[in-house]
Amino acid sequence: MTREAVAEISSVSLDLLKTKMAEFAKERNWDRFHSPRNLLLAMVGEVGELSEIFQWRGEVPKGLPGWEEEEKVHLGEELSDVLLYLVRLSHVCGIDLGKAALRKLQLNAIKYPPPSAAAAANNNYSNTNNGATNTEKLEQKAASILN
Amino acid sequence: MTREAVAEISSVSLDLLKTKMAEFAKERNWDRFHSPRNLLLAMVGEVGELSEIFQWRGEVPKGLPGWEEEEKVHLGEELSDVLLYLVRLSHVCGIDLGKAALRKLQLNAIKYPPPSAAAAANNNYSNTNNGATNTEKLEQKAASILN
Amino acid sequence: MTREAVAEISSVSLDLLKTKMAEFAKERNWDRFHSPRNLLLAMVGEVGELSEIFQWRGEVPKGLPGWEEEEKVHLGEELSDVLLYLVRLSHVCGIDLGKAALRKLQLNAIKYPPPSAAAAANNNYSNTNNGATNTEKLEQKAASILN
Amino acid sequence: MTREAVAEISSVSLDLLKTKMAEFAKERNWDRFHSPRNLLLAMVGEVGELSEIFQWRGEVPKGLPGWEEEEKVHLGEELSDVLLYLVRLSHVCGIDLGKAALRKLQLNAIKYPPPSAAAAANNNYSNTNNGATNTEKLEQKAASILN
């Protein structure tokens, strides 16, 4: 692999994916299929395939301990399929996805100001504790509203 | 806005979003909520909100002619929410989303080799033609399999 | 087919499906997989498969004119898969789905009182009219809020 | 509540919901919005709202112990919204959902024959056992294929 390819991989941009998806569609004469709602439904289809990977597993810890390499590769493919249709959908809608995402991060930061360091420290709790405190419940609601 | 900020916006990378999302969660002590299946369901919630934007509109042309600016801004926010949870989900799963997406693009290119230029030219058709040819049906199936 | 079977088909109840799904799981020792979030993700997977049927078609008219019988059978299977997991999810959550649905219909009727017959008559419009009137836009928003 | 209403609630049929949804749309002149893909996207929107209820909770046990009554009522409403759009979507597609669901149950029973009683007994295991046996993994794959 060339040095350029490595550099590319280490910082894949949304614009790069947008360009590659546009070329891919154009070369295959598939632009005519890529209307907004077609792409949205295609993305929903991919979200379904992604969900299937997680559906019978019960809770899955971070880092996916115990998953076989093959399963992780498959997961990467389904995550990618969602991303690629999302990038393409944004493109045909004329939305600059990267710009919109940075703006949304700023809005979220305003909506949910971080607690002070002291408050955050007090808020530490053990994961083995089954009962959620009131503070945690409020935070769960806050996190929920974020969506 | 500084020159750096403009440059950043013009080439937003998945790694940048990953880092920003990780910082956001850490500052708010939300890491404990960000398990893979929690994030997956949160993403499904955002896909739902994205779908609501398109649900009663019938077919929507590319570029969203006739949409008000406010509606486009809202659309950008929902597209971003899906992206941000997707990036975060990939992160907590230990998947390099950018690398995976480039790899998936290569796999797709192998699976669906582009037609020769001549074949592509012959394949042009009018959008006003209601009847899909057999070739088009095959291509639709091909495009469908892609998912 | 016996007369009883015909009668059953003509009025399939949610309780019947609930009972059959419970028996199905029990006979296969699958109850242990049927936690609420497992079933929810399985349902999302089926919604994805349903979406794939519609994804590349552009707008689809009511009644699915031009669809092959085989395609309609496939559609019926995917619609059923969503329903069966929805029924099962409701069951393991202890929710009486039929009762909840009737209640929701009543709530919707209160929230969206039907217009008078005269108003409804004035509201008729031609589907060939490309421009939506203000009244229609308001109704679209109303219908949207319904969700 | 009249005796008829109680009987109705105890055995809500898909046909009843179909009829009620059709009347609801007709009275409000909303038939024009109820194209297959509009309804599908509306259903995806409701699946999103359903997912939001479960998104930050980690694993949720059957029966929803600890949930407040208000939360269960909300859950019933979101489950209902998915059901009502699913019923309506099936209707405008000309699919008899109840009939299709019974047929799908039969197909599933053929695809996944139940184990003999003895095999099922041997297959019992403790939920406190963290390691899945090979048999369980195979069954998980089987259950997965079901979708």
PDB file of N, CA, C and O in Angstrom, chain C residues 8 29 31 53-54 77 84 96 98-99 105-106 135 146:
ATOM      1  N   GLU C   8     -61.187 -18.685  11.177  1.00  0.00           N
ATOM      2  CA  GLU C   8     -60.024 -18.168  11.894  1.00  0.00           C
ATOM      3  C   GLU C   8     -59.277 -17.152  11.029  1.00  0.00           C
ATOM      4  O   GLU C   8     -58.924 -16.070  11.466  1.00  0.00           O
ATOM      5  N   ASN C  29     -37.472 -23.969  22.924  1.00  0.00           N
ATOM      6  CA  ASN C  29     -36.623 -23.491  24.020  1.00  0.00           C
ATOM      7  C   ASN C  29     -35.974 -22.146  23.670  1.00  0.00           C
ATOM      8  O   ASN C  29     -34.819 -21.887  23.994  1.00  0.00           O
ATOM      9  N   ASP C  31     -37.400 -19.188  24.533  1.00  0.00           N
ATOM     10  CA  ASP C  31     -37.832 -18.119  25.450  1.00  0.00           C
ATOM     11  C   ASP C  31     -36.646 -17.325  25.978  1.00  0.00           C
ATOM     12  O   ASP C  31     -36.733 -16.117  26.178  1.00  0.00           O
ATOM     13  N   ILE C  53     -37.760  -4.128   0.101  1.00  0.00           N
ATOM     14  CA  ILE C  53     -38.715  -4.425  -0.972  1.00  0.00           C
ATOM     15  C   ILE C  53     -39.118  -3.160  -1.708  1.00  0.00           C
ATOM     16  O   ILE C  53     -39.368  -3.166  -2.911  1.00  0.00           O
ATOM     17  N   PHE C  54     -39.166  -2.054  -0.975  1.00  0.00           N
ATOM     18  CA  PHE C  54     -39.649  -0.798  -1.553  1.00  0.00           C
ATOM     19  C   PHE C  54     -38.530   0.153  -1.984  1.00  0.00           C
ATOM     20  O   PHE C  54     -38.805   1.215  -2.533  1.00  0.00           O
ATOM     21  N   GLU C  77     -44.872 -11.783   3.570  1.00  0.00           N
ATOM     22  CA  GLU C  77     -44.002 -12.441   4.553  1.00  0.00           C
ATOM     23  C   GLU C  77     -43.252 -11.427   5.407  1.00  0.00           C
ATOM     24  O   GLU C  77     -43.098 -11.602   6.625  1.00  0.00           O
ATOM     25  N   LEU C  84     -45.246 -10.277  13.757  1.00  0.00           N
ATOM     26  CA  LEU C  84     -45.039 -11.357  14.731  1.00  0.00           C
ATOM     27  C   LEU C  84     -44.057 -10.940  15.828  1.00  0.00           C
ATOM     28  O   LEU C  84     -44.259 -11.237  17.005  1.00  0.00           O
ATOM     29  N   ASP C  96     -50.905  -5.423  26.665  1.00  0.00           N
ATOM     30  CA  ASP C  96     -52.005  -5.971  25.866  1.00  0.00           C
ATOM     31  C   ASP C  96     -52.103  -5.131  24.599  1.00  0.00           C
ATOM     32  O   ASP C  96     -52.676  -4.034  24.609  1.00  0.00           O
ATOM     33  N   GLY C  98     -53.679  -5.375  21.681  1.00  0.00           N
ATOM     34  CA  GLY C  98     -54.981  -5.061  21.094  1.00  0.00           C
ATOM     35  C   GLY C  98     -55.691  -3.954  21.870  1.00  0.00           C
ATOM     36  O   GLY C  98     -56.233  -3.004  21.294  1.00  0.00           O
ATOM     37  N   LYS C  99     -55.663  -4.075  23.171  1.00  0.00           N
ATOM     38  CA  LYS C  99     -56.290  -3.076  24.034  1.00  0.00           C
ATOM     39  C   LYS C  99     -55.598  -1.717  23.854  1.00  0.00           C
ATOM     40  O   LYS C  99     -56.247  -0.679  23.750  1.00  0.00           O
ATOM     41  N   LEU C 105     -56.337   4.489  19.133  1.00  0.00           N
ATOM     42  CA  LEU C 105     -57.264   4.969  18.101  1.00  0.00           C
ATOM     43  C   LEU C 105     -58.213   6.013  18.685  1.00  0.00           C
ATOM     44  O   LEU C 105     -58.517   7.017  18.031  1.00  0.00           O
ATOM     45  N   GLN C 106     -58.663   5.765  19.906  1.00  0.00           N
ATOM     46  CA  GLN C 106     -59.552   6.733  20.549  1.00  0.00           C
ATOM     47  C   GLN C 106     -58.827   8.053  20.817  1.00  0.00           C
ATOM     48  O   GLN C 106     -59.372   9.128  20.594  1.00  0.00           O
ATOM     49  N   THR C 135     -54.109  24.903   3.284  1.00  0.00           N
ATOM     50  CA  THR C 135     -54.881  23.948   4.073  1.00  0.00           C
ATOM     51  C   THR C 135     -54.207  22.582   4.060  1.00  0.00           C
ATOM     52  O   THR C 135     -54.066  21.921   5.097  1.00  0.00           O
ATOM     53  N   LEU C 146     -49.387  13.510  14.283  1.00  0.00           N
ATOM     54  CA  LEU C 146     -50.030  12.256  14.688  1.00  0.00           C
ATOM     55  C   LEU C 146     -48.995  11.206  15.040  1.00  0.00           C
ATOM     56  O   LEU C 146     -49.201  10.367  15.898  1.00  0.00           O
TER      57      LEU C 146
END
